[in-house]
PDB file of C-alpha atoms in Angstrom:
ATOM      1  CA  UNK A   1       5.861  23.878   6.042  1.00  0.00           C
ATOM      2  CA  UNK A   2       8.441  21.687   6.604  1.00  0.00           C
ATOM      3  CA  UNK A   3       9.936  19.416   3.841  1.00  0.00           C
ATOM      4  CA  UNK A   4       8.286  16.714   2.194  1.00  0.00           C
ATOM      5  CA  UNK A   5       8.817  12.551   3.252  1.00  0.00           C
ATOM      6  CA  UNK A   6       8.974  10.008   1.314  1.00  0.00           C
ATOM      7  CA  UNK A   7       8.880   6.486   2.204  1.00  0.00           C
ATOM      8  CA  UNK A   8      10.963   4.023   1.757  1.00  0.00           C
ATOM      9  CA  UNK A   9      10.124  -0.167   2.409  1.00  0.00           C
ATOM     10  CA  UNK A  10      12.746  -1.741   3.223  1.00  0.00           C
ATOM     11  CA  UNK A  11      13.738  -5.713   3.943  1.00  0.00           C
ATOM     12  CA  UNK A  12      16.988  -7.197   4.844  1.00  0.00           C
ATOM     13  CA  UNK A  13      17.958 -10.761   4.798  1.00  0.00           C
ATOM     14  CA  UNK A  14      21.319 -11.944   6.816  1.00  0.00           C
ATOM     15  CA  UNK A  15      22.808 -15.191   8.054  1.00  0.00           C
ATOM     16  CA  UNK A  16      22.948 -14.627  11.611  1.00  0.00           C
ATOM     17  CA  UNK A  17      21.254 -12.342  14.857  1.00  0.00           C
ATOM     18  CA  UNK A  18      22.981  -9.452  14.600  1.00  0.00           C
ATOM     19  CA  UNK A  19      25.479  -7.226  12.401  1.00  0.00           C
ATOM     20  CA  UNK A  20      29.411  -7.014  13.073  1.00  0.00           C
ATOM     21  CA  UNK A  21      29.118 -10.474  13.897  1.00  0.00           C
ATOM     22  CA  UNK A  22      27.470 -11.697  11.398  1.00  0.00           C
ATOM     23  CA  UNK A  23      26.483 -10.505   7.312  1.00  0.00           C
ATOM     24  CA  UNK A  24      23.537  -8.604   5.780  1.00  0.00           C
ATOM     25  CA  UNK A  25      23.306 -11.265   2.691  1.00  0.00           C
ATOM     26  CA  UNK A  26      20.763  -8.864   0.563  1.00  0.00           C
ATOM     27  CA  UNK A  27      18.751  -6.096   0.903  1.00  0.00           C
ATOM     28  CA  UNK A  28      15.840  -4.537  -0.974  1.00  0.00           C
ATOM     29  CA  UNK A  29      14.135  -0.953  -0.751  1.00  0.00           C
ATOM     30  CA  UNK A  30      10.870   0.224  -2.461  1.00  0.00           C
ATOM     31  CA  UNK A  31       9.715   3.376  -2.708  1.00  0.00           C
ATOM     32  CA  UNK A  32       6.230   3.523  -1.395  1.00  0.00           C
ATOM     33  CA  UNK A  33       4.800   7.163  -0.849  1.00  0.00           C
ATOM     34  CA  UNK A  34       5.628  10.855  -0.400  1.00  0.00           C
ATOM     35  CA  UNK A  35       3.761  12.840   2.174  1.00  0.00           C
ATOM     36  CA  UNK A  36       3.598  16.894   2.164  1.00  0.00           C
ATOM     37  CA  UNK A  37       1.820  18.078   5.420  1.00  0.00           C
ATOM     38  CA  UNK A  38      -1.284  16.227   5.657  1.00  0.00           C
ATOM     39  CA  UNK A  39      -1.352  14.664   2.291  1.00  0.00           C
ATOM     40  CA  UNK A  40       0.000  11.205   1.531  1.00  0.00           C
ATOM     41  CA  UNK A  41       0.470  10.216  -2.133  1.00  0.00           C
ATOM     42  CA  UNK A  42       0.687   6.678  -2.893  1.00  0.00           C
ATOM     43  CA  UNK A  43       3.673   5.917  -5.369  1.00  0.00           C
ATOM     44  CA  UNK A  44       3.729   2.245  -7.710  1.00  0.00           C
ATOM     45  CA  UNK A  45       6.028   0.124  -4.842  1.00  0.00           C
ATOM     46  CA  UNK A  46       7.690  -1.308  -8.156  1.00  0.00           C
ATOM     47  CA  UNK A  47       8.783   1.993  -9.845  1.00  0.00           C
ATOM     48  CA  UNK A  48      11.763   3.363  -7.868  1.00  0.00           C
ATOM     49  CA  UNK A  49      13.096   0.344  -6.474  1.00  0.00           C
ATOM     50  CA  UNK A  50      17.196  -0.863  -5.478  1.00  0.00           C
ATOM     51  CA  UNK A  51      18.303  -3.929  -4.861  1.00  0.00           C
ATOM     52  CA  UNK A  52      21.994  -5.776  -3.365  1.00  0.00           C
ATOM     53  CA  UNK A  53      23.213  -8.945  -2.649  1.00  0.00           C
ATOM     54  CA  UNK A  54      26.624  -8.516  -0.617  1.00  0.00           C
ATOM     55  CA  UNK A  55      29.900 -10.083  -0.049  1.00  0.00           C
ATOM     56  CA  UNK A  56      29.836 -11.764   4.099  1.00  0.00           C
ATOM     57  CA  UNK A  57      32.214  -9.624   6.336  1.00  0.00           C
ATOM     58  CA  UNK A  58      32.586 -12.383   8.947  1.00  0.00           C
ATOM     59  CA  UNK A  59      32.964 -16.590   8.443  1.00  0.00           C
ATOM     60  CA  UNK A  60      30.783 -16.758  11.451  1.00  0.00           C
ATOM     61  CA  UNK A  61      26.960 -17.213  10.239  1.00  0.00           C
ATOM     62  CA  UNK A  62      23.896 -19.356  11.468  1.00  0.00           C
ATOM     63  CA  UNK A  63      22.602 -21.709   8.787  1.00  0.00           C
ATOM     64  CA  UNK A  64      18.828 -21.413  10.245  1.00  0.00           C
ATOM     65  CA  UNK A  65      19.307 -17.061   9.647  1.00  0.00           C
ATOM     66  CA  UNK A  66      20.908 -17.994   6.104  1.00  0.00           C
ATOM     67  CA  UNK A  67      18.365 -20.867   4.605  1.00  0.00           C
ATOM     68  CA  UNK A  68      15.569 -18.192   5.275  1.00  0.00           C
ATOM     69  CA  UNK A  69      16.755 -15.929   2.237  1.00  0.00           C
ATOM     70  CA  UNK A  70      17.776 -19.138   0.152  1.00  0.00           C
ATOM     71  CA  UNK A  71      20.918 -17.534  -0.848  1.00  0.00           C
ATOM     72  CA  UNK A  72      24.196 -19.370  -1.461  1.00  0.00           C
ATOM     73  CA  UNK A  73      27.070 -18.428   1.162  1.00  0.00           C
ATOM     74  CA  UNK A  74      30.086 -19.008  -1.448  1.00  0.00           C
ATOM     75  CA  UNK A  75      28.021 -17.213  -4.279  1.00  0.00           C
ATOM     76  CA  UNK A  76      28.262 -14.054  -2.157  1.00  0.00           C
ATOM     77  CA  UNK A  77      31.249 -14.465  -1.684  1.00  0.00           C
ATOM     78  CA  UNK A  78      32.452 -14.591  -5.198  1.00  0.00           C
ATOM     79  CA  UNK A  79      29.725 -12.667  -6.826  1.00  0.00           C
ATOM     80  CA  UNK A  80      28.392 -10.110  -4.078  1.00  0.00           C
ATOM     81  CA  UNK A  81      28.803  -6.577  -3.887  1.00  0.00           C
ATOM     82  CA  UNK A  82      31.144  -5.347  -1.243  1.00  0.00           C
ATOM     83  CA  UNK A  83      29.495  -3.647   1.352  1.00  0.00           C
ATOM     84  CA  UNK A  84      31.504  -0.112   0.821  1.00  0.00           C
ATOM     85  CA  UNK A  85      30.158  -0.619  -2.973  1.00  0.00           C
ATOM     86  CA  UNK A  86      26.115  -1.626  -2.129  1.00  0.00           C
ATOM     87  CA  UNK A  87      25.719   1.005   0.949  1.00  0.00           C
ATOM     88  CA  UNK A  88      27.189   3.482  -1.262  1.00  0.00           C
ATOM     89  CA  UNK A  89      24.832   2.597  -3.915  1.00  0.00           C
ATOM     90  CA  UNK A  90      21.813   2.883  -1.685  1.00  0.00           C
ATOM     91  CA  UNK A  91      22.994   6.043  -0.733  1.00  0.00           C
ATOM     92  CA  UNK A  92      23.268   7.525  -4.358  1.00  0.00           C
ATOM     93  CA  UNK A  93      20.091   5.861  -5.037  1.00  0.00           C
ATOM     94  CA  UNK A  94      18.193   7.622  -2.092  1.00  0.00           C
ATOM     95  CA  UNK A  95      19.603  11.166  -2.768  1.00  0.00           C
ATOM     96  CA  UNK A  96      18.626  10.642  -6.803  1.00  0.00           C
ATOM     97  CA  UNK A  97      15.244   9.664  -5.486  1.00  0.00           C
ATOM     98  CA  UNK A  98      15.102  12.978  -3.364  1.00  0.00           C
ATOM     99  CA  UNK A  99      16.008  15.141  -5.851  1.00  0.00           C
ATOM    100  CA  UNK A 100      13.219  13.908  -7.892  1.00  0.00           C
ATOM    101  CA  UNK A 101      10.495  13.539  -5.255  1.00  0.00           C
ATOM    102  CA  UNK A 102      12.120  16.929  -3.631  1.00  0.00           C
ATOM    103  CA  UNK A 103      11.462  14.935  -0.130  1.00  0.00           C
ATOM    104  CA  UNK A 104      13.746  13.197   2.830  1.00  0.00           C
ATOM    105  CA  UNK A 105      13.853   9.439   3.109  1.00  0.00           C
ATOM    106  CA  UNK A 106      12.197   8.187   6.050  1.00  0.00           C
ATOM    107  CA  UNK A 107      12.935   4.282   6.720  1.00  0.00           C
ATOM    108  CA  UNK A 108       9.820   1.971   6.944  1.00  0.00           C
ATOM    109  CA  UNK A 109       9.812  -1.554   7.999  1.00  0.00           C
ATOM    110  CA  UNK A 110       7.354  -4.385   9.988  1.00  0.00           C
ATOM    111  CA  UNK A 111       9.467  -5.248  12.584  1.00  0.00           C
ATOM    112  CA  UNK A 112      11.731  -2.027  12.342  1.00  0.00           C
ATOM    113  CA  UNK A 113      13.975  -2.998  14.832  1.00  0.00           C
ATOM    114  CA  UNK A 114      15.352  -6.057  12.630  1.00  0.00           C
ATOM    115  CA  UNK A 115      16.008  -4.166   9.358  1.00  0.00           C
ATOM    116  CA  UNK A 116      17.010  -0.644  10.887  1.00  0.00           C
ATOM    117  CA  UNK A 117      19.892  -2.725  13.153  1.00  0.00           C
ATOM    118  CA  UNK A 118      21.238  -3.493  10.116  1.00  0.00           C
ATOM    119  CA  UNK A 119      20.584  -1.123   7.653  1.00  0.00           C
ATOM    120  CA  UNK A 120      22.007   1.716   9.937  1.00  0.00           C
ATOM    121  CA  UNK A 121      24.489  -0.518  10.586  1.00  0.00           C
ATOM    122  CA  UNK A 122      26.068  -0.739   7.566  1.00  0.00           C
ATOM    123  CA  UNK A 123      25.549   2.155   6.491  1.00  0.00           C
ATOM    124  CA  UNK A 124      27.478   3.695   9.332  1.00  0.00           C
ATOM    125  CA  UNK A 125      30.135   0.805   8.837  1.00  0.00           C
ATOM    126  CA  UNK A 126      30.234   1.456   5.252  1.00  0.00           C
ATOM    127  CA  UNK A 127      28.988   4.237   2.932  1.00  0.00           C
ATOM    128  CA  UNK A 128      31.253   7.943   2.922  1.00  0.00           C
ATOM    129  CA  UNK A 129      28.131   9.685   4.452  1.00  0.00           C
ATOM    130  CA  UNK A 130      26.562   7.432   7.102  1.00  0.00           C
ATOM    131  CA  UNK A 131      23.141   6.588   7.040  1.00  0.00           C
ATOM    132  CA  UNK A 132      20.824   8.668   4.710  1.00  0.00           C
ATOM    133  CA  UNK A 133      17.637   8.580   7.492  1.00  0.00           C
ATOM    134  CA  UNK A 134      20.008  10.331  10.078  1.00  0.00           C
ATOM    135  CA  UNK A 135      19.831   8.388  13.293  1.00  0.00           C
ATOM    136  CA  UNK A 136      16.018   7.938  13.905  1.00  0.00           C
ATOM    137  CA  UNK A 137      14.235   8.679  10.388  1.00  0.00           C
ATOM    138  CA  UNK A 138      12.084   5.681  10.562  1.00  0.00           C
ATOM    139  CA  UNK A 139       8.856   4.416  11.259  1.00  0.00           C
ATOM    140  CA  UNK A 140       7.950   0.528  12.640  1.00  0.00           C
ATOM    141  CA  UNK A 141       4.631  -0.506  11.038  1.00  0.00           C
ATOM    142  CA  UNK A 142       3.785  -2.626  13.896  1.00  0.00           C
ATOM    143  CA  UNK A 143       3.811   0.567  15.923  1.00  0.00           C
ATOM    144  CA  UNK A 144       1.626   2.082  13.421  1.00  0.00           C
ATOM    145  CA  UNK A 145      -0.536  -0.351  13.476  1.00  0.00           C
ATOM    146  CA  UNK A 146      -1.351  -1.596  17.191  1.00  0.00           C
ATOM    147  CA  UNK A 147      -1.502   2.823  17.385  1.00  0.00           C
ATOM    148  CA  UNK A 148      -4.506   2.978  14.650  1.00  0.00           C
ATOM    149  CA  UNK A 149      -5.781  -0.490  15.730  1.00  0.00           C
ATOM    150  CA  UNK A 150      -5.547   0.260  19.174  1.00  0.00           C
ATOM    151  CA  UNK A 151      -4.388  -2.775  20.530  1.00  0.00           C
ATOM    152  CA  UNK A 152      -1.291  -4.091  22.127  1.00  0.00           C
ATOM    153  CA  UNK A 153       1.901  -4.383  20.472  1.00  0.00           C
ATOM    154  CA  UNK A 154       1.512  -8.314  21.259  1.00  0.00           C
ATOM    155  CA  UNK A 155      -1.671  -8.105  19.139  1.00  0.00           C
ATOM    156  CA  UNK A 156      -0.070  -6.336  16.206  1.00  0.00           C
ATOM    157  CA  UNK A 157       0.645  -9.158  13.805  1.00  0.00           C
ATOM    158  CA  UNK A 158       0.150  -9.543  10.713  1.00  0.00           C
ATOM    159  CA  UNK A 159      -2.189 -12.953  11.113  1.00  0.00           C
ATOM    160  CA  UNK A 160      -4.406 -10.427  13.199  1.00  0.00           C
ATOM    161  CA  UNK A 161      -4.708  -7.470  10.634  1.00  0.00           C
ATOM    162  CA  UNK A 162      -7.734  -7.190   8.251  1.00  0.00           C
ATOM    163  CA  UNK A 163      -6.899  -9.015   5.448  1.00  0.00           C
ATOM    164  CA  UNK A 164      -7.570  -5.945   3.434  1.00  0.00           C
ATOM    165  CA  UNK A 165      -4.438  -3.968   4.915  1.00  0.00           C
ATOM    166  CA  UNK A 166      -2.147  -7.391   3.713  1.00  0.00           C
ATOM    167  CA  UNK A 167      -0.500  -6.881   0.047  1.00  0.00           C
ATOM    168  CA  UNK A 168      -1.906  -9.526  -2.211  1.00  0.00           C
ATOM    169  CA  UNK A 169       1.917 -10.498  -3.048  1.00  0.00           C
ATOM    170  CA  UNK A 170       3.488 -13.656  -1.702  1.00  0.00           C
ATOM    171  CA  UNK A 171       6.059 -13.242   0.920  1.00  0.00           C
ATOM    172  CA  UNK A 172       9.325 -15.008  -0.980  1.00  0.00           C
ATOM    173  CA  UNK A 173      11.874 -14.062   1.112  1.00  0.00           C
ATOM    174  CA  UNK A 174      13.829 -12.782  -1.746  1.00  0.00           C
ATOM    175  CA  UNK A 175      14.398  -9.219  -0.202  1.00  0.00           C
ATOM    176  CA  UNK A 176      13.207  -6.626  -3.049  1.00  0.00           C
ATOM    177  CA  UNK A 177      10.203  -9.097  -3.252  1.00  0.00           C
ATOM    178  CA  UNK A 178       9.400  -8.675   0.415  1.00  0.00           C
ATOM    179  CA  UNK A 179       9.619  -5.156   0.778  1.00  0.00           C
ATOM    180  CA  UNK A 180       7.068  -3.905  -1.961  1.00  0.00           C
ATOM    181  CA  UNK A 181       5.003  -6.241  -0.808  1.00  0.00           C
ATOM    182  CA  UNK A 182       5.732  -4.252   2.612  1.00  0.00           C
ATOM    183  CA  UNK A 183       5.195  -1.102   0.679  1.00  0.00           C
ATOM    184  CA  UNK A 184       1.718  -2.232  -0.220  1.00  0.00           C
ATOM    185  CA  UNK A 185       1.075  -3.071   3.550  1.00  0.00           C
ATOM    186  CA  UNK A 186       2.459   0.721   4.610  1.00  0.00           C
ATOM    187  CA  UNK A 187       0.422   2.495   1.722  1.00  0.00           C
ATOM    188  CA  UNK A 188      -3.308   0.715   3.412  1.00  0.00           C
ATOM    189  CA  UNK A 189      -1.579   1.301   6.607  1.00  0.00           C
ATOM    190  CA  UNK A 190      -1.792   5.079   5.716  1.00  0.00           C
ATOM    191  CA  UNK A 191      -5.130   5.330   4.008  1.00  0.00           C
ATOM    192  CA  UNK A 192      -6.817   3.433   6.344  1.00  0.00           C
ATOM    193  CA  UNK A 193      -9.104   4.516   8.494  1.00  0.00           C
ATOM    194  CA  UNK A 194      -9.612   2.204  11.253  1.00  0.00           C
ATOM    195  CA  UNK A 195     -12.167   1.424  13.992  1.00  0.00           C
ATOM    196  CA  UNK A 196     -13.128   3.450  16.651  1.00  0.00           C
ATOM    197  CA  UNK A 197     -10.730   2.772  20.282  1.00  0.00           C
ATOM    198  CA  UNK A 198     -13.175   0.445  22.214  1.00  0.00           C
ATOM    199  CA  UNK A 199     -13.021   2.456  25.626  1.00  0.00           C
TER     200      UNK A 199
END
């Protein structure tokens, strides 16, 4: 059988499109469930958790990208982590998670596009060992969910999900914040068993 998953929430906040460019300002990850085979634990989105706010790489950033986090350009720059230093950390984090799960990280995010760009970004850009998911470890939960849902990708918003898949946390924009309340969004993703396709 192969090797157990686990799966890992992740959000990203930045002050502009794109990365090179522009600067991740923060990230958070959340650890929200290990699968082996056909089983899928659920695992307490709060209880293996990591969390950065990072130094900007570029002067060029869009204030409409950076208001969204609410975080304070100069701070970073003073007080953030350098990006060598938090991708790094993430890194460590996710193999001390493996170890203890015994499980590969696989990269889970609604869009995924947005937060993998980056994420893999950096971590390419950054830590010793490139990016800990490998080059396509990942799974987009708006994919998952227009797949069980059976409906278009256009129709696979959150405003259009059963309010019973949506975490009950508020959406703060602070990024360790916004992914476990992702990770509670994945975990009903998983369990649920949806409607019948209509055709």
């Amino acid at each position: 059988m192969a090797k157990a998953e686990f799966y890992v929430s992740a959000d990203v906040e930045a002050d502009g499109p794109v990365p090179g460019p522009f600067s991740m300002s923060s990230f958070g990850l959340s650890v929200a469930g290990v699968r082996a085979g056909d089983v899928f634990r659920v695992i307490d989105p709060a209880e293996h958790t990591f969390y950065a706010e990072l130094k900007p790489i570029s002067d060029a950033f869009d204030p409409e990208a950076l208001a969204v986090g609410g975080l304070d350009r100069g701070r970073l720059a003073r007080e953030g982590l350098d990006p060598v230093e938090a991708m790094n950390g993430a890194a460590a984090w996710l193999a001390a998670v493996s170890d203890e799960l015994d499980a590969k990280p696989v990269f889970v995010a609604y869009p995924l596009g947005y937060d993998w760009m980056w994420m893999y970004w950096y971590f390419i850009q950054f830590a010793d060992g490139g990016s800990p998911f490998g080059h396509s470890r990942c799974m987009d939960l708006k994919s998952l969910y227009a797949a069980k849902a059976d409906v278009q990708i256009g129709e696979a918003t959150k405003r259009s999900m059963p309010q019973h898949l949506l975490s009950s946390r508020p959406h703060t924009h602070n990024a360790l914040d916004d992914a476990i309340e992702q990770a509670e969004l994945f975990q009903n993703l998983m369990r649920w068993d949806a409607p019948r396709a209509r055709h």
